[in-house]
Tab-separated table of C-alpha atoms in Angstrom:
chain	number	residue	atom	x	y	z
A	1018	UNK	CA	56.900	197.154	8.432
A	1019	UNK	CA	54.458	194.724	10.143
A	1020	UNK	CA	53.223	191.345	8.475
A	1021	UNK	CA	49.828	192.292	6.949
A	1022	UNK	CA	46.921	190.064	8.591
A	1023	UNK	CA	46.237	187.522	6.052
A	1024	UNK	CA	42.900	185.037	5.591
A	1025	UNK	CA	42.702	182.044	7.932
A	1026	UNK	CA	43.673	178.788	5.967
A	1027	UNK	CA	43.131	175.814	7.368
A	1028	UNK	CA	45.786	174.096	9.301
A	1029	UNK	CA	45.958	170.913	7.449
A	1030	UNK	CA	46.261	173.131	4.120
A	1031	UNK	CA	49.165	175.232	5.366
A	1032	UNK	CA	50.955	172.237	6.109
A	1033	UNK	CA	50.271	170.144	2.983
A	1034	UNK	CA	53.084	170.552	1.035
A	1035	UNK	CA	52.162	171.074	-2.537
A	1036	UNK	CA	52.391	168.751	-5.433
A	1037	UNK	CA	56.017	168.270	-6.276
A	1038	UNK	CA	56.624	168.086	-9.994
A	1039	UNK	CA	59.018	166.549	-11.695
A	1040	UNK	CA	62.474	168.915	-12.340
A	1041	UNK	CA	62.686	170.203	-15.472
A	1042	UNK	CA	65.885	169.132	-17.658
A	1043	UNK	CA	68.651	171.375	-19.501
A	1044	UNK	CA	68.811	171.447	-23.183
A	1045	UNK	CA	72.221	168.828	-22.274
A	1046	UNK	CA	70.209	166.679	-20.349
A	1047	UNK	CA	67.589	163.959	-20.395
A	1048	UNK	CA	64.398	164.155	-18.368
A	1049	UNK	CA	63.866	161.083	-16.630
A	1050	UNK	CA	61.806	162.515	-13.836
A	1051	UNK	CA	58.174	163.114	-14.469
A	1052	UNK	CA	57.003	159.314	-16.407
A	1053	UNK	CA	55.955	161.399	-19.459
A	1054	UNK	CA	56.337	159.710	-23.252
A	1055	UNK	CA	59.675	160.440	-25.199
A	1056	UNK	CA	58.068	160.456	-28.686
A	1057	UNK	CA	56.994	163.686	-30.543
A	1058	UNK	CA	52.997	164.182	-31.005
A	1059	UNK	CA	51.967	161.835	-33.795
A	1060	UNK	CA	51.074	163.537	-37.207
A	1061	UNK	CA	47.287	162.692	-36.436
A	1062	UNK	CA	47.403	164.009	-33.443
A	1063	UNK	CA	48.955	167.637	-34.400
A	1064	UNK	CA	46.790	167.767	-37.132
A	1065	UNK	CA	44.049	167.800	-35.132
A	1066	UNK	CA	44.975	170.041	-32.904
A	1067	UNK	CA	45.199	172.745	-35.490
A	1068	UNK	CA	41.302	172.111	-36.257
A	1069	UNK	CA	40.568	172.605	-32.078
A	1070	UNK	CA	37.822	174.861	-30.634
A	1071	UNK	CA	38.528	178.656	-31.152
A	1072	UNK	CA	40.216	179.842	-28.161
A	1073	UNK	CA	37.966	182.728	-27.914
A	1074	UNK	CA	34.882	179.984	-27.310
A	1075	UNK	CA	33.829	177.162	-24.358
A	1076	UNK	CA	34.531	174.193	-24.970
A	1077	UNK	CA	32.148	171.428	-24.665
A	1078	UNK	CA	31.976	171.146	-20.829
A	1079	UNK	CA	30.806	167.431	-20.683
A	1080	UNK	CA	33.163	166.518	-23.791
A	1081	UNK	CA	30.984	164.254	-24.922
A	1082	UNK	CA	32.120	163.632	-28.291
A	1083	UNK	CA	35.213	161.828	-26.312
A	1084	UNK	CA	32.632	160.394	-24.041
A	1085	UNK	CA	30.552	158.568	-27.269
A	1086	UNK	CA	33.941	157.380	-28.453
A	1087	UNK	CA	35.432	155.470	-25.458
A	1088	UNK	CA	31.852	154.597	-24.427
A	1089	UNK	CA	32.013	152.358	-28.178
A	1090	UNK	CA	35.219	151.233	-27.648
A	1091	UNK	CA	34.418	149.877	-23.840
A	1092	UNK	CA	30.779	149.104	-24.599
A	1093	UNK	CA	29.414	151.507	-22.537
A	1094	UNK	CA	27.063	153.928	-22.277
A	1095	UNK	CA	28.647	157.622	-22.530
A	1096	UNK	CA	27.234	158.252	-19.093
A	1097	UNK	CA	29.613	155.641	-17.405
A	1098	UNK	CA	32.404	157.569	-19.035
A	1099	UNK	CA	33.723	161.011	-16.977
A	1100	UNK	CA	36.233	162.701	-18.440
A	1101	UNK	CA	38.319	165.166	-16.583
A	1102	UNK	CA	41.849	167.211	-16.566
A	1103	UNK	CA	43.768	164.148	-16.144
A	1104	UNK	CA	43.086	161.134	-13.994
A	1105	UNK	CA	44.430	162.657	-10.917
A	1106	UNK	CA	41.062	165.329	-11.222
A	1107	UNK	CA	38.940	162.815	-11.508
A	1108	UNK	CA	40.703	161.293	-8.391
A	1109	UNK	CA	39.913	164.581	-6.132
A	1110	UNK	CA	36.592	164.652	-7.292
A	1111	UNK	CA	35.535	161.241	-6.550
A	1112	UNK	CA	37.162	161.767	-2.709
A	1113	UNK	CA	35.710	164.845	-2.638
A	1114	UNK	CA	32.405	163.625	-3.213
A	1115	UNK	CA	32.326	160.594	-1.405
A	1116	UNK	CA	34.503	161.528	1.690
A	1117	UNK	CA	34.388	164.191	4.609
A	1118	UNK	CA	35.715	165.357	8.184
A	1119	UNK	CA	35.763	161.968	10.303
A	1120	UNK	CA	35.699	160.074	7.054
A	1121	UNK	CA	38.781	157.791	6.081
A	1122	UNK	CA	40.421	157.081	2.873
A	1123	UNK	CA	42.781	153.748	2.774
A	1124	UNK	CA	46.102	153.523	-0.255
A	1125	UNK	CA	49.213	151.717	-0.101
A	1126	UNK	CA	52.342	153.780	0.619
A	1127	UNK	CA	54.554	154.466	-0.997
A	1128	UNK	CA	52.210	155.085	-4.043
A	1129	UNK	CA	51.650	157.986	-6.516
A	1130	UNK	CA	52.622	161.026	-4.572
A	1131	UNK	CA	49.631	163.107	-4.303
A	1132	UNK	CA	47.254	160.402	-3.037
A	1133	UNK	CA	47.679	161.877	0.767
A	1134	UNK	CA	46.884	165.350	-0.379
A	1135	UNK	CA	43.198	163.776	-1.149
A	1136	UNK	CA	41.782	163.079	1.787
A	1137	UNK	CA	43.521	166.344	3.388
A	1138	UNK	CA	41.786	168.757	1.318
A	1139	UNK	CA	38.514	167.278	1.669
A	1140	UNK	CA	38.529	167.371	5.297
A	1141	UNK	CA	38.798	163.539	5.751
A	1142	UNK	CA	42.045	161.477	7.240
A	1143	UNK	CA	43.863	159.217	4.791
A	1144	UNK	CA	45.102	155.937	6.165
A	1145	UNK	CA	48.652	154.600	4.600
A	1146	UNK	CA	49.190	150.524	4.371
A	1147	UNK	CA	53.222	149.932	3.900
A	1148	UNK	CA	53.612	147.845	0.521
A	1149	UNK	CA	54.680	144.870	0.863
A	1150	UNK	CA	57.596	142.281	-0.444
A	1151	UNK	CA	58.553	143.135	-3.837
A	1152	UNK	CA	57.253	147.083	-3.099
A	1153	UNK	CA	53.955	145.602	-3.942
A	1154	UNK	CA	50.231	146.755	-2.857
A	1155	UNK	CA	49.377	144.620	0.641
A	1156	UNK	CA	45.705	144.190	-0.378
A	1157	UNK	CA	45.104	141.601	2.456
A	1158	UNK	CA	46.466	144.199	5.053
A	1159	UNK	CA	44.172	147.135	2.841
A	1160	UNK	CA	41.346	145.319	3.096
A	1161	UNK	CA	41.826	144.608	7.228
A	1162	UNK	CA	42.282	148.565	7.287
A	1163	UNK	CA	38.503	149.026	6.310
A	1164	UNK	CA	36.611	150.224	9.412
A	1165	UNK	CA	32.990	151.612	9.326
A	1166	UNK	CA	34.953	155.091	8.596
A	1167	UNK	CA	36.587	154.647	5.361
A	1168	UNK	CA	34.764	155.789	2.063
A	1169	UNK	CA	37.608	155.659	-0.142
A	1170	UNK	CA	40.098	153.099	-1.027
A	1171	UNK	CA	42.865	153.687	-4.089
A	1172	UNK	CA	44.785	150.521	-5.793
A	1173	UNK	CA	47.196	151.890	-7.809
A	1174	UNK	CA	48.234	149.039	-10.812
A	1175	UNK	CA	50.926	149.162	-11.921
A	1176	UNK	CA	52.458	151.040	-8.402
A	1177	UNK	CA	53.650	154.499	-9.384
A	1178	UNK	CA	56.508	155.177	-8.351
A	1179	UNK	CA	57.588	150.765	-7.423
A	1180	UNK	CA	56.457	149.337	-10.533
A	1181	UNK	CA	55.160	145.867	-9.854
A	1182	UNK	CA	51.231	145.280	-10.668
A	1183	UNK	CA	48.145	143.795	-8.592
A	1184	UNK	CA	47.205	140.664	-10.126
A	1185	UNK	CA	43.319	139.891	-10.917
A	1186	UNK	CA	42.990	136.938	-8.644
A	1187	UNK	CA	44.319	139.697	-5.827
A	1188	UNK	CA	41.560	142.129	-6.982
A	1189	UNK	CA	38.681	139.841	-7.294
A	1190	UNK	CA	39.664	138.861	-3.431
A	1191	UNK	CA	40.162	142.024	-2.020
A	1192	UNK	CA	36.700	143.153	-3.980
A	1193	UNK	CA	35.076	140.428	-2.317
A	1194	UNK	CA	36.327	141.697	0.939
A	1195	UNK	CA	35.123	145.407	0.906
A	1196	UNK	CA	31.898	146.328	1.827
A	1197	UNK	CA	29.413	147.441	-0.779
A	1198	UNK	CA	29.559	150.792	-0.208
A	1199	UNK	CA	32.907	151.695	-0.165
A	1200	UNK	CA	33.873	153.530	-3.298
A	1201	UNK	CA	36.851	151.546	-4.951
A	1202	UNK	CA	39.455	153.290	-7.145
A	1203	UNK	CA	41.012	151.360	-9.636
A	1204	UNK	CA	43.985	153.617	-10.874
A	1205	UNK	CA	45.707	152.195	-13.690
A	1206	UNK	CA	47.010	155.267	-15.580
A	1207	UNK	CA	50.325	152.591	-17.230
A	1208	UNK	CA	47.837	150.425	-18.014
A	1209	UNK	CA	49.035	149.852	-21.561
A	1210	UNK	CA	52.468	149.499	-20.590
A	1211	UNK	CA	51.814	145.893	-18.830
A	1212	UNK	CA	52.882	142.757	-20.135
A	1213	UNK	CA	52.467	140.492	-17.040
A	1214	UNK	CA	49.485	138.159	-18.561
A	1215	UNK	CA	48.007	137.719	-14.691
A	1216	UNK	CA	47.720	141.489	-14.154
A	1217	UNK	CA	44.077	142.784	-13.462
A	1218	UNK	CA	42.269	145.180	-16.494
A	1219	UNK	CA	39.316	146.637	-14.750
A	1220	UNK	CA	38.098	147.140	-18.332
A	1221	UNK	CA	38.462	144.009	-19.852
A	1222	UNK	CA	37.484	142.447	-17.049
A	1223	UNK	CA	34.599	145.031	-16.775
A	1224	UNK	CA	35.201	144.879	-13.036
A	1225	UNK	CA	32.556	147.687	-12.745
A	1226	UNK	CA	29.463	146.000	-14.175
A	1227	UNK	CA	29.880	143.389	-11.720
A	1228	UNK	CA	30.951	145.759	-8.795
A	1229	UNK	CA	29.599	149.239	-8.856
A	1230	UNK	CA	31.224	150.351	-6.369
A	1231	UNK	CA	34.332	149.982	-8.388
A	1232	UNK	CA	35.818	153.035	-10.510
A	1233	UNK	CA	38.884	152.202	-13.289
A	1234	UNK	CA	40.626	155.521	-14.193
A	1235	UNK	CA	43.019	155.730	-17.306
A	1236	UNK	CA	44.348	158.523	-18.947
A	1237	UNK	CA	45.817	159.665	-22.220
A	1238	UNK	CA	49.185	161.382	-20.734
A	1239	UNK	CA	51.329	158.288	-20.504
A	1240	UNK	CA	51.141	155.767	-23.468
A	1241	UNK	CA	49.036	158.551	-25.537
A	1242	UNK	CA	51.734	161.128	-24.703
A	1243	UNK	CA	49.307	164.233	-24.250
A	1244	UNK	CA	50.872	164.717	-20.629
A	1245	UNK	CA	50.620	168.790	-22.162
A	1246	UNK	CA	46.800	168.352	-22.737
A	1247	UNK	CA	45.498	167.246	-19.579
A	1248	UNK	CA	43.014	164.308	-20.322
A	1249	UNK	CA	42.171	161.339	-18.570
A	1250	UNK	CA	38.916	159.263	-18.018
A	1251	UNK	CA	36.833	157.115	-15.833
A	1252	UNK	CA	34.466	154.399	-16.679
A	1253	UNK	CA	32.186	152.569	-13.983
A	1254	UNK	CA	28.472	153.154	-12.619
A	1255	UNK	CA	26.677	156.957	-14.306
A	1256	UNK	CA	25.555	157.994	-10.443
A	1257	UNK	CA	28.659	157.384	-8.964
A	1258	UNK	CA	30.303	159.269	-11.596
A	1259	UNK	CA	27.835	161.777	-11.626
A	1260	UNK	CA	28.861	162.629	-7.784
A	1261	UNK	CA	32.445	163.042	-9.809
A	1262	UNK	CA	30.508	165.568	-11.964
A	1263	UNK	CA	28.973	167.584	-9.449
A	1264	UNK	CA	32.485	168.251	-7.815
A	1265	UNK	CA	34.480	168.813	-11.286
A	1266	UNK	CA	35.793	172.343	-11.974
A	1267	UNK	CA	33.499	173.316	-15.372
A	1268	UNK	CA	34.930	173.477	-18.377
A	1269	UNK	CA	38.778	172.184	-17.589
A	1270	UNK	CA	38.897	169.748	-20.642
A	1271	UNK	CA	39.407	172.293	-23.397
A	1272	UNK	CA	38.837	171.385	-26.923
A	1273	UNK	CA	42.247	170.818	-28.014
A	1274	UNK	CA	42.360	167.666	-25.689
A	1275	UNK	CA	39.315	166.192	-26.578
A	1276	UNK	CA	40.031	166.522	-30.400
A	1277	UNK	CA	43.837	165.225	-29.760
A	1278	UNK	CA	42.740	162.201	-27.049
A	1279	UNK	CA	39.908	161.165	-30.227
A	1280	UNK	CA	42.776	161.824	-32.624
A	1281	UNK	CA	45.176	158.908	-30.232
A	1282	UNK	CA	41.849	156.869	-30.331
A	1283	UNK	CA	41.939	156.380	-34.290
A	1284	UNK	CA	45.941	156.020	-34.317
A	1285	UNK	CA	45.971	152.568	-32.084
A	1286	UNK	CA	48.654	150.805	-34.082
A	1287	UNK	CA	51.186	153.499	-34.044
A	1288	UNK	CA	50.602	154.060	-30.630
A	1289	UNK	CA	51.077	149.983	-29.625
A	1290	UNK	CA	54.291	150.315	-31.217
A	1291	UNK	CA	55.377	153.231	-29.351
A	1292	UNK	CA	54.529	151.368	-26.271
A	1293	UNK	CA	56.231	148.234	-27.461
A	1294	UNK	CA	59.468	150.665	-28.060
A	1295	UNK	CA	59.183	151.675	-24.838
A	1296	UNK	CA	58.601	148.067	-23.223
A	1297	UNK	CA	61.822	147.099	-25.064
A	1298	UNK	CA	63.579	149.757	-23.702
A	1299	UNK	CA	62.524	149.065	-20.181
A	1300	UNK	CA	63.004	145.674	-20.098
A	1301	UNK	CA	66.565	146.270	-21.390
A	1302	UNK	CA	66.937	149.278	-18.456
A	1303	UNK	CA	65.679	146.331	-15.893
A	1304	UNK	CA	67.722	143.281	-16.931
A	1305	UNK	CA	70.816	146.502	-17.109
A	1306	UNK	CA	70.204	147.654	-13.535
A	1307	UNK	CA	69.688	144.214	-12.197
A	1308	UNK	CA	72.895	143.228	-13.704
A	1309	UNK	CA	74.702	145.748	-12.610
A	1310	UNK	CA	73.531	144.566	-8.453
A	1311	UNK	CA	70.295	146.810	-8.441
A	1312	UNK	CA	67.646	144.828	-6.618
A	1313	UNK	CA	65.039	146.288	-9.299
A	1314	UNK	CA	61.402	144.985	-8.389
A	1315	UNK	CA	59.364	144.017	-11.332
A	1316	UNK	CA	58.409	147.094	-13.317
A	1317	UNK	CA	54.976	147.244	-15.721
A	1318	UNK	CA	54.509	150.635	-16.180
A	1319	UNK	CA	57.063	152.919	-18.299
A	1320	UNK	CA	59.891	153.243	-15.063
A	1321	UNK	CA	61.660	151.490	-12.974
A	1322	UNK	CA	62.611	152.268	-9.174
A	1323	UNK	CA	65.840	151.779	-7.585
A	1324	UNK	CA	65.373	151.050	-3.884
A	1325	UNK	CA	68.306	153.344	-2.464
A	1326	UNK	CA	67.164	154.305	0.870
A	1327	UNK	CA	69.281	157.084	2.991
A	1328	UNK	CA	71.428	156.993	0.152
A	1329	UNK	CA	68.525	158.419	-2.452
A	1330	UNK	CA	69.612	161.792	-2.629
A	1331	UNK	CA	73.451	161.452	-2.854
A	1332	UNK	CA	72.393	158.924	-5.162
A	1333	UNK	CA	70.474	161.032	-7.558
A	1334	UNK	CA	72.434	164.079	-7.264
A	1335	UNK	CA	75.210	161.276	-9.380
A	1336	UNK	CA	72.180	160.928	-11.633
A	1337	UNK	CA	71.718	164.590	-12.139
A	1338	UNK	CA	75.016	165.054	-12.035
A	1339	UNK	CA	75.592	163.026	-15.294
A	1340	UNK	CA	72.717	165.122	-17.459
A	1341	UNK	CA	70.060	163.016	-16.156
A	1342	UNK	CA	67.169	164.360	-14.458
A	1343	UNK	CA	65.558	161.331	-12.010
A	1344	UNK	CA	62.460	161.416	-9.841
A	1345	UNK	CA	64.106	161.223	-5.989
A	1346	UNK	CA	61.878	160.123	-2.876
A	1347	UNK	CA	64.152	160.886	-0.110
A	1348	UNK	CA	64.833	158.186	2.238
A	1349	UNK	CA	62.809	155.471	-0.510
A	1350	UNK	CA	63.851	155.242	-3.573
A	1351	UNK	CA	64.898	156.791	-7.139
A	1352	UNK	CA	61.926	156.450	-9.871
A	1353	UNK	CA	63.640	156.742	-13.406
A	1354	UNK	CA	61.436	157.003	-16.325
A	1355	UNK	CA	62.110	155.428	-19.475
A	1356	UNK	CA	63.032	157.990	-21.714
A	1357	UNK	CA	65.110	158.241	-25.048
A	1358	UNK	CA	67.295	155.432	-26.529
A	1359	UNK	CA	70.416	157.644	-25.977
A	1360	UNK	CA	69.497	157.526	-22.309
A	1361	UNK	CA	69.740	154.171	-21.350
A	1362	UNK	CA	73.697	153.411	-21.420
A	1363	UNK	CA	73.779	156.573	-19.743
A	1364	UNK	CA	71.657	155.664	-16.714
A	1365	UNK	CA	73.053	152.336	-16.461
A	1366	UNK	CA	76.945	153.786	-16.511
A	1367	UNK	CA	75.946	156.029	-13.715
A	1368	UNK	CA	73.920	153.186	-12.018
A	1369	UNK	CA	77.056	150.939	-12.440
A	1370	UNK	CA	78.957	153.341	-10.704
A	1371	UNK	CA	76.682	154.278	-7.168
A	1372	UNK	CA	76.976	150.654	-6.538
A	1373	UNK	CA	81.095	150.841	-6.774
């Protein structure tokens, strides 16, 4: 029987591998693999869920009810607010609208995994600046990659998957040093996991008001824990985030995560001590590691990476090997999330042991 004659795709399509994510763990095993909060749902949070939209009816396609409320808490208007199906959407829509065939878009490699896939499916040709010492962003060399071509540039703070942060004296700089018009994503999705006092906050710092051309992303699956939900958010100027708008999917925030991201909103002090557990628990998995010979670079989000090179997948195959499910990048590096209490002597007897 012949091959039947299928559509034509697009070459660049048929070779893009597709988003990779993270394995899934046994009932015996702990997954470290996919950076996603350990804690159960708060109370709040579930019991708002079970008040959520109908199934059987649309949500609220604009979601503004979450727009009014982080528009209050940043003190801005709830048409500088886009909210999307996680921050990663709102990262294909904002390429997608501002970049085409010929176009270029500039990020710091390695960084979060599906940043090359952006450019590639909207036609344009992504352009990959090595990090530098420490598996930090190069912003000096990012900013010398600019050409009259690029549209797009993504600074990804705290580095998924390295872990180390771009400072605000390094943004303000590299800011200073892009032209105008090119669109600047600010993706801090750990955001509330940092504890280096000299990291940048493009809300705080309300880096957008100054800099239109600057876009801060955050989103509610790390630190809030609704990885399930699919909700994240963008603040910076209403028309460039309208060209988000025009290129979002309708309807793909459904009513359930708007009600449960509103729900996080009102339960901030549980939620900073979450993230303080979870601090503790990485700094104890970093000083651990580092102990043990691991030449761990500094790590602000809620991971840490172990630089094993050629030896990454023997490496994690130990990892998996001992009930615990890691994030391999073969030839880089290991990302390990931090994940329950029980976990860490675990990872750092296994750790211990790949360094003989």
């Amino acid at each position: 029987m012949s091959d039947p004659i299928l559509p034509r795709i697009r070459p660049e399509i048929a070779a893009l591998p597709p988003y990779r994510q993270g394995k899934q763990a046994g009932a015996d095993a702990f997954k470290l693999s996919s950076n996603e909060n350990p804690f159960d749902p708060l109370p709040q949070v579930v019991a708002a869920l079970a008040d959520a939209t109908p199934m059987n009816r649309y949500p609220d396609a604009t979601a503004r009810a979450l727009r009014e409320r982080l528009g209050e808490r940043y003190g801005v208007s709830p048409d500088a607010v886009h909210v999307a199906s996680g921050s990663v959407a709102i990262l294909y829509q904002l390429v997608q609208a501002a970049a085409t065939v010929g176009d270029e878009v500039v990020y710091a490699w390695r960084s979060f995994e599906a940043y090359p896939g952006l450019p590639l499916v909207a036609g344009a040709t992504g352009v990959q600046v090595p990090l530098t010492t420490g598996a930090r962003h190069d912003l000096a060399a990012m900013a010398a990659a600019v050409t009259d071509r690029t549209r797009v540039i993504i600074v990804c703070t705290p580095n998924n998957p390295t872990g180390p942060i771009v400072t605000s004296a390094e943004f303000a700089a590299f800011v200073a040093a892009v032209p105008q018009d090119v669109l600047i994503v600010l993706d801090e999705a750990y955001a509330e996991f940092v504890t280096a006092s000299d990291a940048v906050d493009g809300l705080a710092e309300r880096i957008f008001e100054a800099h239109p051309n600057v876009v801060v992303l955050r989103t509610f699956s790390k630190a809030y824990g609704l990885a399930g939900l699919r909700v994240g958010y963008a603040i910076g100027h209403p028309r460039v985030l309208d060209a988000a708008r025009s290129t979002a999917v309708p309807l793909s925030v459904t009513g359930a995560a708007e009600r449960a991201a509103i729900a996080s909103l009102d339960a901030e002090d549980e939620l900073r001590a979450r993230v303080a557990e979870i601090v503790a628990r990485r700094t104890a998995l970093v000083d651990g590691l580092r102990g043990r010979g691991w030449d761990v670079p500094d790590a602000q989000g809620n991971f840490v990476w172990l630089p094993t090179g050629d030896a990454t997948v023997d490496v994690a195959s130990a990892f998996e090997n001992a009930g615990l499910i890691v994030r391999a990048f073969p030839g880089d590096g290991i990302r390990i999330s931090v994940g329950e209490q029980e976990s860490l002597q675990r990872v750092l007897d296994v750790a211990a042991a790949q360094r003989g």
